[in-house]
Amino acid sequence: MNLRVSNYFKRSKKIEIFVNNESLEAYEGECLALVLYINNIKNLRLSPKNKDGRGMFCLMGSCQECVVLIDGMKVTSCNVFIKEGMNIKIGDLDEL
Amino acid sequence: MNYKIKYDVIVIGAGPSGVSAAINCAQKGLQVLIVDSSHNAGGQIYRAPPKSYKHNSEKKLQENKTQEYLSREIEKNNIFTAYNHTVWQVSPGFKVDAFNDISTIQWHAKNIIVATGTYEKIIPFDGWTNPGIIGLAACTVMLKSHHFIPSKKIILAGNGPLLMLVAYYIIEFGGEVEAIIDTSSKFDWIKSTLSLISNPKNFKDGIRWLAKILFNKVPIYSNSMIAKATQYNEYINVKIQNINTGKQESLVTGTLAVGHGLIPSTDITRLLGAKHIYNESKGGWIAKIDDYLRSSLDGLYVTGDGAGISGAIAAKDKGLLASLALLYDEKIIKEKEFKIKTKKIVKRLNKYELFAKAIAKLNSTPPQLLNNIKEETILCRCEDITKKDILKAIDNGAKDLNQLKSWTRFGMGPCQGRTCQYSVAKVVAEELKRKVDDIGYLTGRSPIRPVPLDRAIGEFDYNEITKIEAAPL
């Protein structure tokens, strides 16, 4: 099933991004948190104390749960529009 | 873009209320800057789709049309815009600090209009931190602005109109709503009908959503909540519990979206030390405002749902009201104009209040939802603080939220308590048998959003560093 809805909008060109060095196809300018989510990459980081998996939650830049590393910088993936060749690291961000 | 440093007014938040306030000030000749973390106007309710999306046809979602309208209005009225800028600090004076993806910047203005809206209220339950479980409001943004369905099968839980709206869009976009789990009863909805009709446009939308849900035979569990959720790879096992009978049932789904209403964003007004009051039906703590949305501090105005929840239609009028107060205080309009214009607006707003109260009732938090929080349930997601940790601190003598924060680290993580403050306050109030009002609210602390250090430093050359002469020995 296609989780991308095209009733109203056409996506831009297909691009390749890398999540922990693995290739993932998506469309340029899509929201990173959502691209990961619909590709079933939901476990984005570990909570600092219990090391429990966390992922996208509020999708509006408030909860800070969807933080990933891009070029070594912590960013909320819900505010990132993807670009060709983007390198994303997920997992235990403090160890990466 | 090159920004001026000084403006007459800085509006923080480009949702329907902020835009309306900004336009009204600009039309009276003021230099207005509107700041928003998104790449265009619209706020969360009309959030702008990604720039890379192109319209397929003439057919547009109403929400996307409204977004385009707001964006055009800003351009037409020569308002300075700072999109893609996240405000991380506002200090008296006023100075507004924001960062984009390159650096941070500071602007100055005599007047600030805070139009920062709300975030979602989600009452914790066992397993709510599992990745895959998202907010109901997150779902609306995903559907209406990003045009994604979260997964093939979705369970929606919580209360209020958002349940119906999200269900409608999922079905409309070809997804399957496995179940709607609503803490309200069918009778609660019927009781609210009379008040909801007072706002015919929104009421008509509601009927349209409900018709689609009923036509598609979506199972609705009324008087019910999520007792527990467990994640197995890509599936979530959802334990549903009737809040009256305690009867349980389990369903398996791909996405669980939960939301129990909205909480006004008070980050900026708390940071500035404005007075706040607790009003449960308005969403909890809100800045203390007068009839024209003036805060307790000179030059600081609060508008939109951030000034107490009353919905998107009222938001525009609230923006007009706050800006009229500002224009009058700045002696740009005379008392007569102020009185005539505000009278009409206040009358309209009072009418919307009936609708807002009915929605607030549907979004009220039943005690069973709070009783469902187990000792092991995580309350503060950032710092993994459980109800047990909070109870232990109370046992040790903590009596208010700020004490609990320093004793347990709850609310000290990157979200600054936005996600958990409401629930923690409820748990503490219940334990101490005190009113939530008396537990207090977390003191505003800067930065209100995490600032990447390299951007805080910015780009500069060695010779730009101010060198201070050594003090004489």
Coordinates of C-alpha atoms in Angstrom, one line a residue:
Chain A
M1 CA 0.0 0.0 0.0
N2 CA 1.3 3.5 -0.9
L3 CA 1.4 5.6 2.2
R4 CA 2.1 8.7 0.1
V5 CA -1.1 10.5 -0.7
S6 CA -1.1 12.0 -4.2
N7 CA -4.7 13.2 -4.4
Y8 CA -3.6 16.8 -4.2
F9 CA 0.1 17.1 -4.6
K10 CA 2.8 15.7 -6.9
R11 CA 6.2 14.9 -5.2
S12 CA 9.5 16.2 -6.5
K13 CA 12.2 13.9 -8.0
K14 CA 13.2 10.6 -6.4
I15 CA 16.4 10.8 -4.4
E16 CA 18.6 8.6 -2.2
I17 CA 19.4 9.2 1.4
F18 CA 21.4 7.1 3.8
V19 CA 20.3 6.0 7.2
N20 CA 23.2 4.5 9.2
N21 CA 24.9 4.0 5.8
E22 CA 21.9 2.1 4.3
S23 CA 20.4 3.5 1.2
L24 CA 16.7 4.7 1.3
E25 CA 14.7 6.0 -1.6
A26 CA 12.4 9.0 -1.1
Y27 CA 11.3 12.2 -2.7
E28 CA 13.3 15.4 -2.5
G29 CA 11.9 17.8 0.1
E30 CA 9.8 15.4 2.0
C31 CA 9.8 15.6 5.8
L32 CA 12.6 13.3 7.2
A33 CA 10.6 12.1 10.3
L34 CA 7.8 10.9 8.0
V35 CA 10.0 9.3 5.4
L36 CA 11.6 7.3 8.2
Y37 CA 8.3 6.5 9.9
I38 CA 6.5 5.1 6.8
N39 CA 9.6 3.0 5.9
N40 CA 9.1 1.5 9.3
I41 CA 12.2 3.1 10.7
K42 CA 10.5 4.2 13.9
N43 CA 13.1 3.6 16.6
L44 CA 15.2 6.8 16.1
R45 CA 17.2 7.1 19.3
L46 CA 17.5 5.8 22.8
S47 CA 16.3 7.7 25.9
P48 CA 19.3 8.9 28.0
K49 CA 18.6 7.0 31.2
N50 CA 16.8 3.7 30.4
K51 CA 18.1 3.4 26.9
D52 CA 14.6 2.8 25.6
G53 CA 13.7 3.3 22.0
R54 CA 12.0 6.6 21.0
G55 CA 10.7 8.0 17.8
M56 CA 8.6 10.7 16.2
F57 CA 5.8 11.8 18.5
C58 CA 4.5 15.4 18.2
L59 CA 5.6 16.3 14.7
M60 CA 5.7 20.0 15.5
G61 CA 9.1 20.7 17.1
S62 CA 7.9 20.6 20.7
C63 CA 8.6 17.1 22.2
Q64 CA 12.2 16.7 20.8
E65 CA 11.7 12.9 20.6
C66 CA 12.5 12.6 16.9
V67 CA 16.1 13.8 17.2
V68 CA 18.6 12.2 14.8
L69 CA 22.2 13.1 13.8
I70 CA 22.8 14.8 10.4
D71 CA 26.4 15.5 9.7
G72 CA 27.1 15.0 13.4
M73 CA 24.5 17.5 14.5
K74 CA 21.5 16.7 16.6
V75 CA 18.4 17.9 14.8
T76 CA 14.6 17.3 15.2
S77 CA 13.9 15.2 12.1
C78 CA 10.3 16.6 11.9
N79 CA 11.8 20.0 10.8
V80 CA 14.1 18.5 8.2
F81 CA 13.2 18.4 4.5
I82 CA 15.4 15.8 2.8
K83 CA 18.1 16.4 0.2
E84 CA 20.0 14.1 -2.1
G85 CA 22.7 12.1 -0.4
M86 CA 21.8 13.2 3.2
N87 CA 23.6 11.1 5.8
I88 CA 21.4 10.3 8.8
K89 CA 22.5 8.5 11.9
I90 CA 20.0 7.0 14.3
G91 CA 20.3 4.8 17.4
D92 CA 22.3 5.6 20.6
L93 CA 23.1 9.2 19.6
D94 CA 25.6 9.6 22.5
E95 CA 27.6 6.7 21.3
L96 CA 27.7 7.7 17.6
Chain B
M1 CA 18.0 37.6 4.0
N2 CA 19.2 40.8 5.6
Y3 CA 17.1 41.7 8.6
K4 CA 16.7 45.0 10.3
I5 CA 17.4 44.8 14.0
K6 CA 14.6 47.0 15.3
Y7 CA 10.9 46.7 14.7
D8 CA 7.8 48.3 16.2
V9 CA 6.2 44.9 16.7
I10 CA 7.4 41.4 16.6
V11 CA 4.7 38.7 16.2
I12 CA 5.9 35.3 17.3
G13 CA 3.9 32.6 15.5
A14 CA 2.5 32.8 11.9
G15 CA -0.7 30.9 12.5
P16 CA -4.2 32.4 11.8
S17 CA -4.0 34.6 14.9
G18 CA -0.5 35.9 14.5
V19 CA -1.1 36.7 10.8
S20 CA -4.3 38.6 11.6
A21 CA -2.5 40.6 14.3
A22 CA 0.5 41.3 12.1
I23 CA -1.7 42.5 9.2
N24 CA -3.7 44.9 11.4
C25 CA -0.5 46.5 12.8
A26 CA 1.1 46.8 9.4
Q27 CA -1.9 48.4 7.9
K28 CA -1.6 51.2 10.5
G29 CA 2.0 51.8 9.3
L30 CA 3.9 49.9 12.0
Q31 CA 7.1 48.0 11.1
V32 CA 6.1 44.4 11.8
L33 CA 8.3 41.3 11.9
I34 CA 6.6 37.9 12.0
V35 CA 8.7 34.9 13.1
D36 CA 7.9 31.2 12.7
S37 CA 9.8 28.0 12.8
S38 CA 8.0 26.7 9.7
H39 CA 9.0 27.7 6.2
N40 CA 5.7 29.6 5.6
A41 CA 2.7 31.0 7.3
G42 CA -0.2 28.8 8.5
G43 CA 0.7 27.6 12.0
Q44 CA 0.0 24.0 12.9
I45 CA -3.7 24.0 11.8
Y46 CA -2.9 25.2 8.3
R47 CA 0.7 24.1 8.2
A48 CA 2.3 24.7 4.8
P49 CA 3.1 21.6 2.7
P50 CA 6.8 21.1 1.9
K51 CA 8.1 23.5 -0.8
S52 CA 9.0 20.7 -3.1
Y53 CA 5.3 19.6 -3.5
K54 CA 3.5 20.8 -6.6
H55 CA -0.3 20.9 -6.9
N56 CA -1.6 18.0 -9.0
S57 CA -4.7 19.9 -10.2
E58 CA -7.0 22.7 -9.4
K59 CA -8.4 20.6 -6.6
K60 CA -7.0 21.8 -3.2
L61 CA -7.7 21.0 0.4
Q62 CA -9.5 23.8 2.2
E63 CA -6.7 23.9 4.8
N64 CA -4.0 24.3 2.1
K65 CA -6.1 27.1 0.4
T66 CA -6.3 28.9 3.8
Q67 CA -2.5 28.5 4.2
E68 CA -1.9 30.1 0.8
Y69 CA -4.3 32.9 1.6
L70 CA -2.4 33.7 4.9
S71 CA 0.9 33.7 3.1
R72 CA -0.3 36.0 0.3
E73 CA -1.8 38.4 2.9
I74 CA 1.5 38.7 4.7
E75 CA 3.3 39.6 1.4
K76 CA 0.6 42.0 0.4
N77 CA 0.9 44.0 3.6
N78 CA 4.7 44.4 3.6
I79 CA 5.2 42.5 6.7
F80 CA 8.8 41.4 7.4
T81 CA 9.0 37.6 7.7
A82 CA 11.5 35.4 9.4
Y83 CA 10.3 31.9 8.5
N84 CA 12.5 28.9 9.4
H85 CA 13.5 30.8 12.6
T86 CA 12.9 29.1 15.9
V87 CA 12.7 31.5 18.9
W88 CA 14.8 30.3 21.7
Q89 CA 14.7 33.3 24.0
V90 CA 12.8 36.5 24.6
S91 CA 14.1 38.9 27.2
P92 CA 12.6 42.2 28.6
G93 CA 13.0 45.2 26.5
F94 CA 12.1 43.3 24.3
K95 CA 14.8 41.2 22.7
V96 CA 14.0 38.2 20.6
D97 CA 16.6 35.5 19.9
A98 CA 16.0 33.0 17.2
F99 CA 18.0 30.5 15.2
N100 CA 17.8 29.1 11.7
D101 CA 19.9 26.4 10.1
I102 CA 23.0 28.7 10.0
S103 CA 23.2 31.0 13.0
T104 CA 21.3 32.8 15.7
I105 CA 20.0 36.3 15.4
Q106 CA 18.6 38.9 17.8
W107 CA 15.8 41.4 17.0
H108 CA 14.5 44.2 19.2
A109 CA 10.9 45.6 19.5
K110 CA 8.9 47.7 21.9
N111 CA 6.0 45.4 21.5
I112 CA 5.6 41.6 21.3
I113 CA 2.5 39.7 20.2
V114 CA 2.8 36.1 21.3
A115 CA 0.8 33.8 19.0
T116 CA 2.5 30.5 19.7
G117 CA -0.6 28.4 19.8
T118 CA -0.7 25.1 21.6
Y119 CA 0.8 21.7 21.8
E120 CA -0.9 18.4 22.4
K121 CA -2.1 17.1 25.7
I122 CA -1.4 13.3 25.9
I123 CA -2.1 11.6 29.2
P124 CA 0.5 8.9 29.8
F125 CA -0.3 5.2 29.8
D126 CA 1.9 2.1 30.0
G127 CA 4.0 1.9 26.9
W128 CA 3.2 5.3 25.5
T129 CA 6.9 5.9 24.8
N130 CA 7.1 3.1 22.2
P131 CA 8.2 4.4 18.8
G132 CA 5.2 4.0 16.6
I133 CA 2.8 5.7 19.0
I134 CA 2.3 9.3 17.9
G135 CA 0.1 12.3 18.8
L136 CA -3.3 12.8 17.2
A137 CA -2.3 16.3 16.3
A138 CA 0.9 14.9 14.7
C139 CA -1.5 12.8 12.6
T140 CA -3.3 15.9 11.3
V141 CA -0.1 17.5 10.3
M142 CA 1.0 14.3 8.6
L143 CA -2.2 14.0 6.6
K144 CA -3.2 17.6 5.8
S145 CA 0.2 19.3 5.2
H146 CA 2.6 16.4 4.4
H147 CA 0.0 14.2 2.7
F148 CA 1.2 10.9 4.2
I149 CA -0.8 8.1 5.9
P150 CA 1.1 6.7 8.9
S151 CA 0.5 3.0 8.2
K152 CA -2.0 0.7 6.6
K153 CA -4.0 0.2 9.8
I154 CA -4.4 2.9 12.4
I155 CA -6.1 3.1 15.8
L156 CA -7.1 6.5 17.0
A157 CA -7.5 7.2 20.8
G158 CA -8.2 10.1 23.1
N159 CA -11.1 12.5 22.9
G160 CA -12.6 15.5 21.2
P161 CA -13.1 16.5 17.6
L162 CA -9.6 15.7 16.5
L163 CA -10.5 12.0 16.6
M164 CA -13.2 12.5 14.0
L165 CA -11.1 14.8 11.8
V166 CA -8.1 12.4 11.7
A167 CA -10.4 9.4 11.0
Y168 CA -12.1 11.3 8.2
Y169 CA -8.8 12.2 6.5
I170 CA -7.3 8.7 6.9
I171 CA -10.4 7.2 5.2
E172 CA -10.5 9.9 2.5
F173 CA -6.8 9.2 1.7
G174 CA -7.3 5.5 1.4
G175 CA -6.2 4.2 4.8
E176 CA -8.0 2.0 7.3
V177 CA -9.1 3.2 10.8
E178 CA -9.3 0.0 12.8
A179 CA -10.9 1.6 15.8
I180 CA -11.7 4.9 17.4
I181 CA -11.3 4.8 21.2
D182 CA -13.0 7.8 22.8
T183 CA -13.1 8.6 26.5
S184 CA -16.4 10.4 26.0
S185 CA -19.7 8.7 25.7
K186 CA -22.1 8.9 22.8
F187 CA -24.3 10.8 25.2
D188 CA -21.5 13.4 25.8
W189 CA -21.4 14.1 22.1
I190 CA -25.2 14.4 21.8
K191 CA -25.3 16.7 24.8
S192 CA -22.8 19.0 23.1
T193 CA -24.7 19.2 19.8
L194 CA -26.7 22.2 20.8
S195 CA -23.7 24.2 21.7
L196 CA -21.7 23.0 18.7
I197 CA -24.5 24.2 16.3
S198 CA -23.7 27.7 17.4
N199 CA -20.7 27.6 15.0
P200 CA -22.4 26.3 11.9
K201 CA -19.3 26.0 9.7
N202 CA -17.3 23.8 12.1
F203 CA -20.5 21.9 13.0
K204 CA -21.0 21.1 9.3
D205 CA -17.4 19.9 9.0
G206 CA -18.1 17.6 12.1
I207 CA -21.2 16.1 10.5
R208 CA -19.2 15.4 7.3
W209 CA -16.5 13.7 9.3
L210 CA -19.0 11.6 11.3
A211 CA -20.9 10.6 8.2
K212 CA -17.7 9.2 6.6
I213 CA -16.8 7.3 9.8
L214 CA -20.3 5.8 10.1
F215 CA -20.5 5.0 6.4
N216 CA -17.2 3.1 6.7
K217 CA -18.4 1.2 9.8
V218 CA -15.4 2.2 11.9
P219 CA -15.7 0.5 15.3
I220 CA -16.1 3.2 17.9
Y221 CA -15.3 2.3 21.5
S222 CA -17.0 5.0 23.6
N223 CA -16.2 5.5 27.3
S224 CA -12.9 3.8 26.6
M225 CA -9.2 4.4 26.9
I226 CA -5.8 2.7 26.2
A227 CA -4.9 0.7 29.3
K228 CA -1.5 -0.4 27.9
A229 CA 0.4 -0.6 24.6
T230 CA 3.1 -3.0 23.7
Q231 CA 5.3 -2.9 20.6
Y232 CA 6.4 -5.9 18.6
N233 CA 8.6 -4.8 15.7
E234 CA 6.2 -3.0 13.4
Y235 CA 3.0 -3.9 15.3
I236 CA 1.5 -2.4 18.4
N237 CA -0.7 -4.4 20.7
V238 CA -3.3 -2.0 22.1
K239 CA -5.2 -2.9 25.2
I240 CA -8.5 -1.1 25.3
Q241 CA -10.4 -0.6 28.5
N242 CA -13.9 0.6 29.2
I243 CA -13.5 3.3 31.8
N244 CA -16.8 2.4 33.6
T245 CA -16.9 -1.4 33.5
G246 CA -13.1 -2.1 33.4
K247 CA -13.8 -4.6 30.6
Q248 CA -10.7 -5.0 28.4
E249 CA -10.1 -6.0 24.8
S250 CA -6.9 -6.2 22.7
L251 CA -6.3 -5.1 19.1
V252 CA -3.2 -5.1 16.9
T253 CA -2.3 -2.2 14.7
G254 CA 0.4 -0.4 12.8
T255 CA 0.0 3.1 14.3
L256 CA -1.6 4.2 17.5
A257 CA -2.4 7.9 17.5
V258 CA -3.4 9.5 20.8
G259 CA -4.5 12.9 21.9
H260 CA -6.5 14.3 24.8
G261 CA -6.9 18.0 23.7
L262 CA -4.5 20.9 23.5
I263 CA -2.3 22.8 26.0
P264 CA -1.6 26.5 25.4
S265 CA 2.1 27.3 24.8
T266 CA 3.2 29.5 27.6
D267 CA 7.0 29.2 27.1
I268 CA 7.6 32.8 26.2
T269 CA 5.2 34.5 28.8
R270 CA 6.6 32.3 31.5
L271 CA 10.2 33.1 30.5
L272 CA 9.3 36.9 30.7
G273 CA 7.8 36.4 34.1
A274 CA 4.3 37.5 33.2
K275 CA 1.5 36.5 35.5
H276 CA -0.3 33.3 34.8
I277 CA -3.6 31.7 35.9
Y278 CA -5.0 28.2 35.8
N279 CA -8.1 27.6 33.7
E280 CA -8.9 23.9 33.0
S281 CA -11.4 24.6 30.3
K282 CA -9.0 26.9 28.5
G283 CA -6.3 24.2 28.5
G284 CA -4.5 24.7 31.8
W285 CA -2.0 27.4 32.6
I286 CA -2.4 30.6 30.5
A287 CA -1.0 34.0 30.7
K288 CA -3.2 36.4 32.7
I289 CA -4.8 38.6 30.1
D290 CA -7.3 41.5 30.2
D291 CA -10.4 41.7 27.9
Y292 CA -8.2 42.9 25.0
L293 CA -5.5 40.3 25.4
R294 CA -2.9 42.5 27.2
S295 CA -0.7 40.4 29.4
S296 CA 0.5 41.6 32.9
L297 CA 3.6 43.2 31.2
D298 CA 3.6 46.4 29.2
G299 CA 4.0 45.8 25.5
L300 CA 3.4 42.1 25.7
Y301 CA 0.2 40.8 24.1
V302 CA -1.0 37.2 23.9
T303 CA -3.3 35.9 21.2
G304 CA -4.8 32.8 19.6
D305 CA -5.2 29.5 21.3
G306 CA -2.0 30.3 23.3
A307 CA -4.1 32.8 25.2
G308 CA -6.7 30.1 26.1
I309 CA -8.2 27.6 23.7
S310 CA -11.1 28.9 21.6
G311 CA -10.3 27.4 18.1
A312 CA -9.1 28.6 14.7
I313 CA -12.1 30.7 13.8
A314 CA -11.9 32.7 17.0
A315 CA -8.1 33.0 16.5
K316 CA -8.4 35.6 13.7
D317 CA -10.6 37.8 15.8
K318 CA -8.3 37.4 18.8
G319 CA -5.5 38.6 16.6
L320 CA -7.5 41.7 15.7
L321 CA -8.3 42.3 19.3
A322 CA -4.7 42.1 20.5
S323 CA -3.5 44.3 17.7
L324 CA -6.2 46.9 18.4
A325 CA -5.1 47.0 22.1
L326 CA -1.5 47.5 20.9
L327 CA -2.4 50.2 18.5
Y328 CA -4.5 52.0 21.1
D329 CA -1.7 51.7 23.7
E330 CA 0.8 53.1 21.2
K331 CA -1.7 56.0 20.6
I332 CA -2.0 55.1 16.9
I333 CA -5.7 54.8 17.1
K334 CA -8.1 56.9 19.2
E335 CA -10.3 55.7 22.0
K336 CA -13.4 56.0 19.8
E337 CA -12.1 53.7 17.0
F338 CA -10.7 51.3 19.6
K339 CA -14.1 51.1 21.3
I340 CA -16.2 50.7 18.2
K341 CA -14.0 48.0 16.6
T342 CA -13.4 46.0 19.8
K343 CA -17.0 45.9 20.7
K344 CA -18.0 44.1 17.6
I345 CA -15.1 41.6 17.9
V346 CA -15.8 40.9 21.6
K347 CA -19.4 40.2 20.7
R348 CA -18.4 37.7 18.0
L349 CA -15.8 36.1 20.4
N350 CA -18.5 35.6 23.0
K351 CA -20.6 33.7 20.5
Y352 CA -17.6 31.4 19.7
E353 CA -17.2 30.8 23.4
L354 CA -20.3 28.5 23.5
F355 CA -18.6 26.3 20.9
A356 CA -15.3 26.4 22.6
K357 CA -16.8 25.4 25.9
A358 CA -18.5 22.4 24.3
I359 CA -15.2 21.3 22.7
A360 CA -13.4 21.8 26.1
K361 CA -16.0 19.5 27.7
L362 CA -15.4 16.8 25.1
N363 CA -11.7 17.2 25.7
S364 CA -11.9 17.1 29.5
T365 CA -9.6 14.6 31.3
P366 CA -11.7 11.9 33.1
P367 CA -10.2 10.8 36.4
Q368 CA -10.0 7.2 35.2
L369 CA -7.4 8.3 32.6
L370 CA -5.2 9.7 35.4
N371 CA -5.8 6.7 37.6
N372 CA -4.7 4.4 34.8
I373 CA -1.1 5.8 35.2
K374 CA 0.8 3.0 37.0
E375 CA 3.8 3.6 39.3
E376 CA 6.1 2.3 36.6
T377 CA 4.6 4.4 33.9
I378 CA 7.0 7.0 32.5
L379 CA 5.6 10.6 32.9
C380 CA 8.6 12.6 31.8
R381 CA 9.8 11.1 28.5
C382 CA 13.0 13.2 28.2
E383 CA 14.4 12.0 31.5
D384 CA 12.6 8.6 31.9
I385 CA 11.0 9.8 35.2
T386 CA 8.2 7.5 36.4
K387 CA 5.2 8.2 38.5
K388 CA 7.1 6.3 41.3
D389 CA 10.0 8.8 41.1
I390 CA 7.5 11.7 41.5
L391 CA 5.7 10.0 44.4
K392 CA 9.0 9.3 46.1
A393 CA 10.0 13.0 45.9
I394 CA 6.7 14.0 47.3
D395 CA 7.3 11.5 50.1
N396 CA 10.6 13.3 50.7
G397 CA 8.7 16.6 51.1
A398 CA 8.5 18.2 47.6
K399 CA 5.4 20.4 47.4
D400 CA 5.4 22.1 44.1
L401 CA 6.5 21.5 40.5
N402 CA 9.7 23.5 40.6
Q403 CA 10.9 21.6 43.7
L404 CA 10.0 18.3 41.9
K405 CA 11.9 19.4 38.9
S406 CA 15.2 20.0 40.8
W407 CA 14.7 16.8 42.9
T408 CA 13.8 14.4 40.1
R409 CA 14.9 16.1 36.8
F410 CA 11.4 15.9 35.5
G411 CA 10.9 18.7 33.0
M412 CA 14.6 19.3 32.8
G413 CA 15.1 17.6 29.4
P414 CA 15.0 19.1 26.0
C415 CA 11.2 19.5 25.8
Q416 CA 11.3 21.6 29.0
G417 CA 8.2 19.9 30.4
R418 CA 6.0 20.7 27.5
T419 CA 5.0 17.1 27.1
C420 CA 4.6 16.1 30.7
Q421 CA 3.9 19.2 32.9
Y422 CA 0.2 18.8 32.7
S423 CA 0.1 15.2 33.7
V424 CA 2.7 15.5 36.4
A425 CA 0.8 18.4 38.0
K426 CA -2.4 16.3 38.0
V427 CA -0.5 13.4 39.6
V428 CA 1.0 15.7 42.3
A429 CA -2.3 17.4 43.0
E430 CA -4.0 14.1 43.4
E431 CA -1.3 12.8 45.8
L432 CA -1.1 16.0 47.9
K433 CA -4.9 16.5 47.7
R434 CA -4.3 20.0 46.6
K435 CA -5.6 22.0 43.6
V436 CA -3.5 22.0 40.5
D437 CA -3.4 25.8 40.7
D438 CA -1.5 25.5 44.0
I439 CA 1.2 23.1 42.7
G440 CA 2.5 26.0 40.5
Y441 CA 4.0 25.9 37.0
L442 CA 7.6 25.4 35.9
T443 CA 9.5 28.6 35.9
G444 CA 10.4 29.7 32.3
R445 CA 14.0 28.9 31.5
S446 CA 16.1 29.8 28.5
P447 CA 16.6 28.3 25.9
I448 CA 13.0 27.4 25.3
R449 CA 14.2 25.2 22.4
P450 CA 17.6 23.5 22.3
V451 CA 20.0 25.7 20.4
P452 CA 22.9 24.0 18.5
L453 CA 26.1 25.4 20.0
D454 CA 27.7 26.2 16.7
R455 CA 24.8 28.3 15.7
A456 CA 24.7 30.1 19.1
I457 CA 28.3 31.1 18.4
G458 CA 27.7 32.0 14.8
E459 CA 30.3 32.8 12.2
F460 CA 32.9 35.4 13.0
D461 CA 36.5 36.3 12.4
Y462 CA 39.2 36.6 15.0
N463 CA 39.3 40.4 14.7
E464 CA 35.6 40.6 15.4
I465 CA 36.1 39.3 19.0
T466 CA 35.9 42.1 21.5
K467 CA 39.2 42.1 23.5
I468 CA 38.9 43.5 27.0
E469 CA 41.9 45.2 28.6
A470 CA 43.3 43.4 31.5
A471 CA 42.4 45.0 34.9
P472 CA 45.3 46.8 36.5
L473 CA 47.0 44.7 39.2

